Tab-separated table of C-alpha atoms in Angstrom:
chain	number	residue	atom	x	y	z
L	1	MET	CA	0.000	0.000	0.000
L	2	SER	CA	2.661	2.465	1.054
L	3	SER	CA	5.420	1.628	-1.355
L	4	SER	CA	7.138	4.925	-0.585
L	5	ILE	CA	7.922	3.584	2.883
L	6	GLU	CA	8.498	-0.032	1.947
L	7	ASN	CA	10.922	1.000	-0.781
L	8	SER	CA	13.773	2.820	0.947
L	9	HIS	CA	14.854	4.668	-2.214
L	10	PHE	CA	12.661	7.727	-1.758
L	11	LEU	CA	13.273	8.007	1.993
L	12	LEU	CA	17.054	7.679	1.593
L	13	ARG	CA	17.166	10.395	-1.073
L	14	ARG	CA	15.031	12.726	1.011
L	15	LEU	CA	17.103	11.969	4.118
L	16	HIS	CA	20.234	12.839	2.143
L	17	SER	CA	18.624	16.131	1.127
L	18	LEU	CA	17.327	16.922	4.610
L	19	LEU	CA	20.586	16.155	6.432
L	20	GLY	CA	22.466	18.401	4.016
L	21	LEU	CA	20.367	21.347	5.206
L	22	VAL	CA	19.773	20.366	8.828
L	23	PRO	CA	21.986	19.723	10.686
L	24	ILE	CA	24.988	19.967	8.325
L	25	GLY	CA	24.067	23.231	6.591
L	26	ALA	CA	22.923	24.763	9.851
L	27	PHE	CA	26.206	23.716	11.455
L	28	LEU	CA	28.196	25.328	8.627
L	29	VAL	CA	26.415	28.644	9.262
L	30	PHE	CA	27.062	28.327	13.007
L	31	HIS	CA	30.694	27.304	12.437
L	32	LEU	CA	31.404	30.271	10.156
L	33	TRP	CA	29.654	32.612	12.575
L	34	GLU	CA	31.788	31.357	15.457
L	35	ASN	CA	35.012	31.649	13.477
L	36	SER	CA	34.127	35.115	12.193
L	37	GLN	CA	34.977	36.246	15.740
L	38	SER	CA	38.635	35.379	15.205
L	39	ARG	CA	39.632	39.026	14.741
L	40	PHE	CA	38.867	39.771	18.403
L	41	GLY	CA	42.093	37.926	19.229
L	42	ALA	CA	43.377	34.860	20.988
L	43	ALA	CA	41.897	35.508	24.431
L	44	HIS	CA	38.360	36.110	23.175
L	45	TYR	CA	38.499	33.244	20.662
L	46	ASN	CA	40.003	30.639	22.992
L	47	ASP	CA	37.829	31.502	26.006
L	48	GLU	CA	34.536	32.851	24.712
L	49	VAL	CA	34.198	30.971	21.419
L	50	VAL	CA	36.069	27.661	21.661
L	51	GLY	CA	36.054	27.513	25.464
L	52	ALA	CA	32.286	27.962	25.676
L	53	LEU	CA	31.742	25.116	23.203
L	54	GLN	CA	34.288	22.845	24.886
L	55	GLY	CA	32.453	23.343	28.172
L	56	LEU	CA	29.135	22.215	26.678
L	57	ASN	CA	27.527	19.224	28.391
L	58	TYR	CA	27.142	16.190	26.120
L	59	LEU	CA	29.421	17.836	23.546
L	60	LEU	CA	30.609	14.500	22.160
L	61	VAL	CA	27.005	13.333	21.663
L	62	PHE	CA	26.191	16.500	19.733
L	63	GLU	CA	29.354	16.218	17.683
L	64	LEU	CA	28.633	12.612	16.817
L	65	PHE	CA	24.889	12.760	16.109
L	66	LEU	CA	24.541	16.311	14.822
L	67	ILE	CA	27.745	16.576	12.816
L	68	ALA	CA	29.830	13.447	12.253
L	69	LEU	CA	27.174	10.816	11.441
L	70	PRO	CA	24.933	13.046	9.285
L	71	LEU	CA	28.036	14.231	7.428
L	72	LEU	CA	29.261	10.675	6.874
L	73	PHE	CA	25.866	9.620	5.536
L	74	HIS	CA	25.531	12.712	3.334
L	75	ALA	CA	29.034	12.227	1.908
L	76	GLY	CA	28.732	8.459	1.488
L	77	TYR	CA	25.293	8.549	-0.115
L	78	GLY	CA	26.402	11.500	-2.203
L	79	LEU	CA	29.138	9.327	-3.683
L	80	VAL	CA	26.512	6.677	-4.484
L	81	ILE	CA	24.352	9.298	-6.278
L	82	LEU	CA	27.426	10.515	-8.159
L	83	ARG	CA	27.683	7.139	-9.892
L	84	HIS	CA	24.211	7.506	-11.445
L	85	GLY	CA	24.872	10.644	-13.444
L	86	ARG	CA	27.239	12.024	-16.040
L	87	ALA	CA	27.389	15.763	-16.481
L	88	GLU	CA	28.094	17.227	-19.901
L	89	PRO	CA	28.817	20.847	-18.917
L	90	ARG	CA	30.379	21.635	-22.284
L	91	ARG	CA	27.640	20.209	-24.504
L	92	TYR	CA	24.867	21.805	-22.423
L	93	GLY	CA	26.311	25.081	-21.148
L	94	TYR	CA	23.144	26.142	-19.317
L	95	LEU	CA	23.621	27.652	-15.861
L	96	ARG	CA	21.669	24.979	-13.957
L	97	ASN	CA	23.578	22.219	-15.752
L	98	ARG	CA	26.908	23.805	-14.808
L	99	LEU	CA	25.700	24.082	-11.240
L	100	TYR	CA	24.674	20.390	-11.342
L	101	TRP	CA	28.238	19.558	-12.355
L	102	LEU	CA	29.799	21.924	-9.793
L	103	GLN	CA	27.599	20.523	-7.014
L	104	ARG	CA	29.090	17.074	-7.598
L	105	LEU	CA	32.607	18.425	-8.061
L	106	SER	CA	32.416	20.501	-4.867
L	107	GLY	CA	31.027	17.519	-2.965
L	108	VAL	CA	34.039	15.385	-3.798
L	109	GLY	CA	36.395	18.303	-3.103
L	110	LEU	CA	34.738	18.855	0.260
L	111	ILE	CA	35.239	15.253	1.331
L	112	LEU	CA	38.984	15.646	0.744
L	113	PHE	CA	39.094	19.061	2.433
L	114	LEU	CA	37.108	17.923	5.463
L	115	LEU	CA	39.319	14.873	6.005
L	116	LEU	CA	42.274	17.259	6.213
L	117	HIS	CA	40.447	19.982	8.156
L	118	VAL	CA	38.915	17.721	10.801
L	119	GLY	CA	42.110	15.668	11.027
L	120	LEU	CA	44.308	18.708	11.640
L	121	THR	CA	42.021	20.313	14.247
L	122	ARG	CA	39.543	18.062	16.075
L	123	ILE	CA	41.372	14.729	15.678
L	124	ALA	CA	44.834	16.235	16.224
L	125	GLY	CA	43.417	17.931	19.332
L	126	LEU	CA	42.558	14.535	20.794
L	127	PHE	CA	46.219	13.549	20.727
L	128	ASP	CA	47.771	16.917	21.507
L	129	PRO	CA	45.975	18.828	24.318
L	130	ALA	CA	48.013	21.934	23.460
L	131	ILE	CA	46.045	22.285	20.218
L	132	SER	CA	42.628	22.387	21.873
L	133	ALA	CA	43.999	24.602	24.652
L	134	ASP	CA	45.150	27.259	22.170
L	135	LEU	CA	43.155	26.592	19.003
L	136	PHE	CA	43.606	30.232	17.961
L	137	GLY	CA	47.398	29.968	17.962
L	138	HIS	CA	47.228	26.603	16.172
L	139	MET	CA	45.010	27.982	13.419
L	140	GLN	CA	46.967	31.226	13.189
L	141	ARG	CA	50.255	29.378	12.690
L	142	ALA	CA	48.632	27.164	10.043
L	143	LEU	CA	46.917	30.021	8.142
L	144	MET	CA	50.111	32.100	8.116
L	145	GLN	CA	51.382	29.663	5.484
L	146	PRO	CA	50.010	30.753	2.094
L	147	PRO	CA	49.341	27.179	0.809
L	148	VAL	CA	47.276	26.365	3.913
L	149	PHE	CA	45.415	29.683	3.661
L	150	GLY	CA	44.695	28.971	-0.009
L	151	LEU	CA	43.460	25.488	0.828
L	152	TYR	CA	41.144	26.824	3.536
L	153	LEU	CA	39.848	29.524	1.206
L	154	VAL	CA	39.014	26.938	-1.475
L	155	GLY	CA	37.477	24.593	1.110
L	156	LEU	CA	35.375	27.422	2.504
L	157	LEU	CA	34.091	28.509	-0.901
L	158	LEU	CA	33.310	24.900	-1.901
L	159	ALA	CA	31.314	24.392	1.294
L	160	VAL	CA	29.380	27.647	0.914
L	161	PHE	CA	28.631	26.951	-2.753
L	162	HIS	CA	27.543	23.378	-1.996
L	163	LEU	CA	25.143	24.609	0.678
L	164	ALA	CA	23.723	27.568	-1.263
L	165	ASN	CA	23.182	25.551	-4.461
L	166	GLY	CA	21.930	22.597	-2.428
L	167	LEU	CA	19.367	24.873	-0.812
L	168	ALA	CA	18.105	25.990	-4.234
L	169	THR	CA	17.744	22.426	-5.555
L	170	ALA	CA	16.318	21.113	-2.276
L	171	ALA	CA	13.528	23.673	-2.684
L	172	ILE	CA	12.647	22.014	-6.020
L	173	VAL	CA	13.053	18.493	-4.623
L	174	TRP	CA	10.726	19.123	-1.692
L	175	GLY	CA	8.283	21.065	-3.824
L	176	LEU	CA	8.718	24.505	-2.246
L	177	THR	CA	9.457	26.139	-5.606
L	178	THR	CA	7.552	24.759	-8.588
L	179	SER	CA	7.203	27.424	-11.288
L	180	ALA	CA	10.263	28.434	-13.297
L	181	GLU	CA	9.972	32.011	-11.972
L	182	ALA	CA	9.839	30.808	-8.364
L	183	GLN	CA	12.863	28.589	-8.925
L	184	ARG	CA	14.785	31.460	-10.512
L	185	ARG	CA	13.785	33.905	-7.766
L	186	PHE	CA	14.739	31.502	-4.997
L	187	GLY	CA	17.971	30.791	-6.868
L	188	TRP	CA	18.917	34.460	-6.473
L	189	VAL	CA	17.961	34.347	-2.799
L	190	CYS	CA	20.307	31.368	-2.373
L	191	ALA	CA	23.052	33.177	-4.298
L	192	GLY	CA	22.702	36.139	-1.940
L	193	PHE	CA	22.752	33.827	1.054
L	194	GLY	CA	25.894	32.161	-0.328
L	195	LEU	CA	27.667	35.483	-0.882
L	196	LEU	CA	26.834	36.610	2.645
L	197	LEU	CA	28.063	33.333	4.080
L	198	ALA	CA	31.234	33.448	1.979
L	199	ALA	CA	31.939	37.009	3.163
L	200	MET	CA	31.495	35.910	6.770
L	201	GLY	CA	33.813	32.949	6.212
L	202	VAL	CA	36.553	34.948	4.496
L	203	HIS	CA	36.283	37.538	7.261
L	204	GLY	CA	36.863	34.741	9.768
L	205	LEU	CA	39.908	33.420	7.904
L	206	LEU	CA	41.454	36.897	7.615
L	207	GLY	CA	40.664	37.525	11.271
L	208	PHE	CA	43.286	34.963	12.284
L	209	LEU	CA	45.929	36.956	10.433
L	210	ILE	CA	45.003	40.478	11.547
L	211	ALA	CA	43.928	39.753	15.136
L	212	PRO	CA	45.890	41.262	18.018
L	213	GLY	CA	47.696	38.989	20.467
L	214	ALA	CA	49.257	35.565	20.247
L	215	GLY	CA	52.041	35.162	17.686
L	216	GLY	CA	51.017	37.923	15.267
L	217	GLY	CA	50.811	41.167	17.192
L	218	ALA	CA	49.103	44.264	15.877
Z	1	MET	CA	15.438	32.935	-67.488
Z	2	GLN	CA	15.247	35.456	-64.724
Z	3	ALA	CA	18.239	35.620	-62.430
Z	4	GLN	CA	17.489	35.309	-58.724
Z	5	THR	CA	19.080	37.511	-56.137
Z	6	PRO	CA	21.630	35.707	-53.954
Z	7	SER	CA	19.465	36.087	-50.848
Z	8	ASP	CA	16.571	33.976	-52.147
Z	9	SER	CA	18.415	31.548	-54.374
Z	10	PRO	CA	19.589	28.781	-52.056
Z	11	ALA	CA	18.613	26.240	-54.756
Z	12	CYS	CA	22.050	26.244	-56.294
Z	13	GLU	CA	23.789	26.193	-52.936
Z	14	THR	CA	25.140	23.069	-51.340
Z	15	VAL	CA	25.686	22.374	-47.697
Z	16	GLU	CA	28.230	20.063	-46.126
Z	17	LEU	CA	26.561	17.290	-44.181
Z	18	GLN	CA	28.583	15.168	-41.742
Z	19	ILE	CA	26.717	12.081	-40.626
Z	20	ARG	CA	27.683	9.604	-37.951
Z	21	ARG	CA	26.732	6.247	-39.374
Z	22	GLN	CA	26.530	2.782	-37.917
Z	23	HIS	CA	25.561	-0.437	-39.736
Z	24	GLY	CA	23.917	-2.189	-36.826
Z	25	PRO	CA	23.359	-2.031	-33.064
Z	26	THR	CA	26.764	-3.508	-32.265
Z	27	SER	CA	28.925	-2.262	-35.133
Z	28	ARG	CA	31.417	0.577	-34.868
Z	29	PRO	CA	30.226	4.074	-35.755
Z	30	TYR	CA	31.986	5.993	-38.545
Z	31	TRP	CA	31.617	9.417	-40.123
Z	32	GLN	CA	30.741	10.236	-43.722
Z	33	THR	CA	30.636	13.648	-45.378
Z	34	PHE	CA	28.199	14.639	-48.106
Z	35	ALA	CA	27.758	17.797	-50.170
Z	36	CYS	CA	23.987	18.226	-50.495
Z	37	PRO	CA	22.160	20.656	-52.757
Z	38	VAL	CA	19.754	22.727	-50.684
Z	39	ARG	CA	16.270	23.546	-51.905
Z	40	PRO	CA	14.479	26.642	-50.596
Z	41	GLY	CA	12.886	26.018	-47.208
Z	42	ALA	CA	14.703	22.721	-46.788
Z	43	ASN	CA	14.907	21.091	-43.365
Z	44	VAL	CA	17.118	18.259	-42.177
Z	45	VAL	CA	14.530	15.575	-43.003
Z	46	SER	CA	13.939	16.857	-46.554
Z	47	LEU	CA	17.706	17.068	-47.006
Z	48	LEU	CA	18.069	13.440	-45.894
Z	49	MET	CA	15.237	12.454	-48.279
Z	50	ASP	CA	17.068	14.136	-51.171
Z	51	LEU	CA	20.285	12.471	-50.091
Z	52	ARG	CA	18.572	9.077	-50.129
Z	53	GLU	CA	17.893	9.457	-53.855
Z	54	HIS	CA	21.510	10.131	-54.662
Z	55	CYS	CA	23.652	8.884	-51.806
Z	56	VAL	CA	27.174	9.783	-52.875
Z	57	THR	CA	29.783	11.026	-50.420
Z	58	GLN	CA	31.817	14.160	-50.951
Z	59	ASP	CA	34.677	12.137	-52.472
Z	60	GLY	CA	32.354	10.514	-55.031
Z	61	THR	CA	31.779	7.095	-53.458
Z	62	ARG	CA	28.260	5.673	-53.757
Z	63	VAL	CA	27.209	4.409	-50.315
Z	64	ASP	CA	24.167	2.777	-48.715
Z	65	PRO	CA	21.334	5.253	-48.105
Z	66	VAL	CA	21.341	6.808	-44.638
Z	67	ALA	CA	18.699	5.205	-42.405
Z	68	PHE	CA	16.577	7.693	-40.460
Z	69	GLU	CA	13.071	7.973	-39.079
Z	70	HIS	CA	10.503	10.611	-39.947
Z	71	ASN	CA	6.751	10.806	-40.083
Z	72	CYS	CA	4.662	13.939	-39.603
Z	73	MET	CA	7.023	16.672	-40.878
Z	74	GLU	CA	5.316	19.184	-38.566
Z	75	GLU	CA	6.971	18.525	-35.201
Z	76	VAL	CA	4.167	16.585	-33.586
Z	77	CYS	CA	5.206	12.931	-33.897
Z	78	GLY	CA	8.711	13.024	-32.441
Z	79	ALA	CA	10.081	10.301	-34.715
Z	80	CYS	CA	12.871	12.322	-36.327
Z	81	ALA	CA	14.663	13.508	-33.166
Z	82	MET	CA	18.435	13.364	-33.548
Z	83	LEU	CA	21.556	15.238	-32.520
Z	84	ILE	CA	21.917	18.206	-34.885
Z	85	ASN	CA	25.154	20.141	-34.446
Z	86	GLY	CA	25.370	18.609	-30.990
Z	87	SER	CA	21.849	19.491	-29.814
Z	88	PRO	CA	18.984	17.013	-29.527
Z	89	ARG	CA	16.021	18.239	-31.599
Z	90	PRO	CA	13.485	17.051	-34.185
Z	91	ALA	CA	15.047	17.092	-37.667
Z	92	CYS	CA	11.851	18.215	-39.445
Z	93	SER	CA	11.775	21.587	-37.687
Z	94	ALA	CA	15.522	22.153	-38.102
Z	95	LEU	CA	15.667	24.488	-41.099
Z	96	ILE	CA	18.903	24.315	-43.096
Z	97	ALA	CA	18.938	28.107	-43.542
Z	98	GLU	CA	19.082	28.515	-39.772
Z	99	LEU	CA	21.794	25.926	-39.137
Z	100	GLU	CA	25.509	26.516	-39.016
Z	101	ALA	CA	27.401	24.633	-41.736
Z	102	PRO	CA	28.827	22.026	-41.840
Z	103	ILE	CA	25.810	20.304	-40.346
Z	104	ARG	CA	26.692	17.417	-38.061
Z	105	LEU	CA	24.043	14.718	-37.663
Z	106	GLU	CA	24.296	12.014	-35.002
Z	107	PRO	CA	21.771	9.536	-33.639
Z	108	LEU	CA	19.927	10.636	-30.494
Z	109	PRO	CA	22.281	9.730	-27.622
Z	110	LYS	CA	21.390	7.499	-24.633
Z	111	PHE	CA	19.197	5.266	-26.836
Z	112	PRO	CA	20.567	2.157	-28.594
Z	113	VAL	CA	21.278	2.731	-32.286
Z	114	VAL	CA	19.352	0.510	-34.729
Z	115	ARG	CA	21.127	1.802	-37.824
Z	116	ASP	CA	22.657	5.166	-38.783
Z	117	LEU	CA	20.328	7.860	-37.379
Z	118	MET	CA	17.626	5.405	-36.262
Z	119	VAL	CA	17.455	4.691	-32.547
Z	120	ASP	CA	15.350	2.341	-30.447
Z	121	ARG	CA	13.285	4.419	-28.014
Z	122	ALA	CA	11.673	1.401	-26.337
Z	123	ALA	CA	13.111	2.589	-23.005
Z	124	LEU	CA	10.911	5.697	-23.163
Z	125	PHE	CA	7.769	3.618	-23.593
Z	126	ALA	CA	8.868	1.163	-20.918
Z	127	HIS	CA	9.252	4.132	-18.563
Z	128	LEU	CA	5.816	5.500	-19.474
Z	129	LYS	CA	4.454	2.086	-18.466
Z	130	GLN	CA	6.562	2.093	-15.303
Z	131	VAL	CA	4.945	5.342	-14.105
Z	132	LYS	CA	1.438	4.213	-15.183
Z	133	ALA	CA	1.028	7.079	-17.658
Z	134	TRP	CA	-2.471	6.122	-18.712
Z	135	ILE	CA	-6.025	6.696	-17.548
Z	136	LYS	CA	-8.304	3.855	-16.574
Z	137	LEU	CA	-11.631	4.500	-18.238
Z	138	ASP	CA	-13.332	1.275	-17.235
Z	139	GLY	CA	-13.464	-0.044	-13.736
Z	140	PRO	CA	-15.695	-1.935	-11.395
Z	141	TRP	CA	-17.764	1.229	-11.054
Z	142	ASP	CA	-20.457	2.581	-13.360
Z	143	VAL	CA	-19.201	5.226	-15.744
Z	144	HIS	CA	-22.555	6.844	-16.428
Z	145	GLU	CA	-21.524	10.346	-15.463
Z	146	ARG	CA	-20.394	12.867	-17.980
Z	147	ALA	CA	-16.807	14.006	-17.803
Z	148	PRO	CA	-16.274	16.380	-14.866
Z	149	ARG	CA	-15.689	20.011	-15.720
Z	150	VAL	CA	-12.213	21.483	-15.688
Z	151	SER	CA	-11.599	25.186	-15.205
Z	152	PRO	CA	-10.063	26.992	-18.199
Z	153	LYS	CA	-7.057	27.897	-16.073
Z	154	GLU	CA	-6.423	24.280	-15.115
Z	155	TRP	CA	-7.027	23.142	-18.687
Z	156	GLN	CA	-4.493	25.676	-19.925
Z	157	ALA	CA	-1.810	24.366	-17.549
Z	158	ASN	CA	-2.576	20.728	-18.386
Z	159	TYR	CA	-2.527	21.397	-22.128
Z	160	LEU	CA	1.172	22.274	-21.993
Z	161	TYR	CA	1.998	18.725	-20.870
Z	162	SER	CA	-0.336	17.083	-23.388
Z	163	ARG	CA	1.904	18.359	-26.186
Z	164	CYS	CA	4.613	15.785	-25.377
Z	165	MET	CA	5.378	13.720	-28.489
Z	166	SER	CA	7.821	11.285	-26.848
Z	167	CYS	CA	10.686	12.423	-29.077
Z	168	GLY	CA	13.207	11.691	-26.326
Z	169	CYS	CA	15.167	14.983	-26.581
Z	170	CYS	CA	14.753	15.676	-22.850
Z	171	MET	CA	16.014	12.192	-22.016
Z	172	ALA	CA	18.989	12.560	-24.366
Z	173	ALA	CA	20.032	15.791	-22.632
Z	174	CYS	CA	19.426	14.502	-19.089
Z	175	PRO	CA	22.666	13.768	-17.205
Z	176	GLN	CA	20.813	11.326	-14.950
Z	177	PHE	CA	19.282	9.247	-17.756
Z	178	GLY	CA	21.223	6.656	-19.667
Z	179	PRO	CA	21.747	2.977	-20.219
Z	180	GLN	CA	25.266	3.261	-18.810
Z	181	PHE	CA	23.890	3.415	-15.261
Z	182	GLY	CA	22.409	-0.086	-15.400
Z	183	PRO	CA	19.266	-1.352	-17.125
Z	184	GLU	CA	17.154	-1.745	-13.993
Z	185	ALA	CA	17.793	1.266	-11.775
Z	186	THR	CA	17.884	3.830	-14.554
Z	187	PHE	CA	16.095	7.167	-14.100
Z	188	VAL	CA	12.682	7.221	-15.809
Z	189	GLY	CA	13.471	10.628	-17.291
Z	190	PRO	CA	11.650	13.966	-17.583
Z	191	ALA	CA	9.012	13.067	-20.228
Z	192	PRO	CA	7.399	10.201	-18.251
Z	193	LEU	CA	7.443	12.376	-15.105
Z	194	ALA	CA	5.623	15.170	-16.937
Z	195	GLN	CA	2.993	12.621	-18.020
Z	196	VAL	CA	2.462	11.694	-14.360
Z	197	ARG	CA	1.811	15.398	-13.720
Z	198	LEU	CA	-0.687	15.424	-16.625
Z	199	MET	CA	-2.495	12.157	-15.774
Z	200	ASN	CA	-2.747	13.096	-12.089
Z	201	ALA	CA	-4.511	16.335	-13.056
Z	202	HIS	CA	-7.015	14.550	-15.299
Z	203	PRO	CA	-10.519	14.391	-13.784
Z	204	THR	CA	-10.646	10.603	-14.174
Z	205	GLY	CA	-6.914	9.980	-13.981
Z	206	ARG	CA	-6.664	11.526	-10.526
Z	207	TYR	CA	-8.318	8.433	-9.022
Z	208	ASP	CA	-4.978	6.644	-9.514
Z	209	LYS	CA	-2.850	9.568	-8.382
Z	210	ALA	CA	-1.358	7.790	-5.348
Z	211	GLU	CA	-0.502	4.766	-7.474
Z	212	ARG	CA	1.414	6.921	-9.948
Z	213	LEU	CA	3.139	8.847	-7.170
Z	214	HIS	CA	4.230	5.562	-5.604
Z	215	ALA	CA	5.598	4.468	-8.969
Z	216	ILE	CA	7.794	7.577	-9.164
Z	217	MET	CA	8.866	7.255	-5.511
Z	218	ALA	CA	10.521	3.912	-6.259
Z	219	ASP	CA	13.968	3.244	-7.761
Z	220	GLY	CA	14.647	5.316	-10.853
Z	221	GLY	CA	11.819	7.666	-9.965
Z	222	LEU	CA	11.546	11.373	-9.285
Z	223	SER	CA	14.277	11.410	-6.613
Z	224	ASP	CA	16.836	10.443	-9.255
Z	225	CYS	CA	16.378	13.828	-10.919
Z	226	GLY	CA	19.533	15.906	-10.462
Z	227	ASN	CA	17.931	19.278	-11.267
Z	228	ALA	CA	20.354	19.995	-14.105
Z	229	GLN	CA	17.264	21.235	-16.006
Z	230	ASN	CA	18.668	20.509	-19.477
Z	231	CYS	CA	15.323	18.870	-20.278
Z	232	VAL	CA	13.322	22.078	-20.206
Z	233	ARG	CA	15.974	23.886	-22.274
Z	234	VAL	CA	16.019	21.342	-25.122
Z	235	CYS	CA	12.305	20.398	-25.202
Z	236	PRO	CA	11.081	21.313	-28.741
Z	237	LYS	CA	7.515	21.688	-27.481
Z	238	ALA	CA	8.485	24.054	-24.625
Z	239	ILE	CA	6.890	21.774	-22.036
Z	240	PRO	CA	7.523	23.104	-18.505
Z	241	LEU	CA	9.218	19.861	-17.459
Z	242	THR	CA	10.981	21.339	-14.440
Z	243	THR	CA	7.724	22.822	-13.200
Z	244	ALA	CA	6.211	19.341	-13.410
Z	245	ILE	CA	9.189	18.016	-11.457
Z	246	GLY	CA	8.755	20.717	-8.780
Z	247	GLU	CA	5.018	20.032	-8.532
Z	248	LEU	CA	5.647	16.286	-8.284
Z	249	GLY	CA	8.245	17.038	-5.590
Z	250	ARG	CA	5.491	18.698	-3.585
Z	251	GLU	CA	3.012	15.883	-4.333
Z	252	THR	CA	5.477	13.167	-3.304
Z	253	THR	CA	6.345	15.074	-0.107
Z	254	LEU	CA	2.630	15.105	0.764
Z	255	GLN	CA	2.234	11.479	-0.302
Z	256	ALA	CA	5.120	10.439	1.965
Z	257	PHE	CA	3.399	12.226	4.874
Z	258	LYS	CA	0.160	10.382	4.064
Z	259	ASP	CA	2.010	7.060	3.852
Z	260	LEU	CA	3.774	7.697	7.153
Z	261	PHE	CA	0.969	9.225	9.181
Z	262	GLY	CA	-2.183	8.439	7.208
Z	263	PRO	CA	-4.828	8.722	5.945
Z	264	HIS	CA	-3.830	6.604	3.002
């Protein structure tokens, strides 16, 4: 009777879409907001931003169930979806088709970036308490190196693009936007949202370099 | 004899035609070039018909006539769809005067080639069956009532989808559709989805709405759409395929809620 429930296909695809927005997309916004406070310096960042989060009760549970597992599912299932399509961005140079191609490209790029990013901060922090004690100094030293800064900039832009474009297509998938005009209008809203988020992220990255205090000095 | 001005005398002109040919479904494709005289108002089908009478390549070799399909010559049957200069479109409405020379003709991609420019579009019809794109007129109930009335506004929206001629252009351009992704789990494609939108809006067809929605919520259904939206760009009948996909997205969201929480 209810083949949509008995057949997991539909539910898995919708779960993949939903998790991309909440909690992963929501976490990205929160993460970039937190890091945009880097320019207030080491003391503020280590105590008020990172310290407050580290002191959260049940932090590990949140990290596991709100970030790690949804992200693993989204990335893993995304790779499965990737196998069932072949973009031809050159033959069909339409904007949406290029975005379709970029969405898949950015997804794969993000998996590589996140392995590095999470490994060098959260995982490394597990083994070296000095990293989690002074995350500001750790990040500042890393971002001072132009290749690392470049890598973070690319990773940031990939993540923001993937979320903003994902939001636009999720609106079609879930049936929020149906008419071509609505889809185009919401596309611009998502583009604006992406630009805002990218600006906040870049501001956060630069903040590590211009902030007063530890290592740098201003 | 009166001399014609160059602008309206394409009769003496020839156009270079490059055709990707293939003897059979499993043989290797190869290219052949022809220099075809162009008559005024010629389209790709009429050019291929002329070529059939005198099938000689540019270097003077007589070759087998090029196999191709055509029927209505007025862009309503969909039989002559092929790749023209890299774009999927019906050949009968592709006017030579409006095409960039040399004209490259290839069989419609994603469908198995029968011979030359002829492809087997059985997959399209199999997918129409898969999504139950028909309306049950007879049932265990009495059908004594006259057809229910449809508002002009609704009729106008539905009419757009009724223009589909199953040419397969939208499927050819779809990055998610293709035999290369496995014969079973392949995406049904935009055209069958648009027919679900049409049949579900039909006064009698709506009785089987949930059944059709369930069909497109299974493997290869609506959720396999990647929103690349090439379909709506290449559709020769300007069918709002992506609007249908958005509307079906909403319908399937509601259907999933009904399946999960009732009422069925």
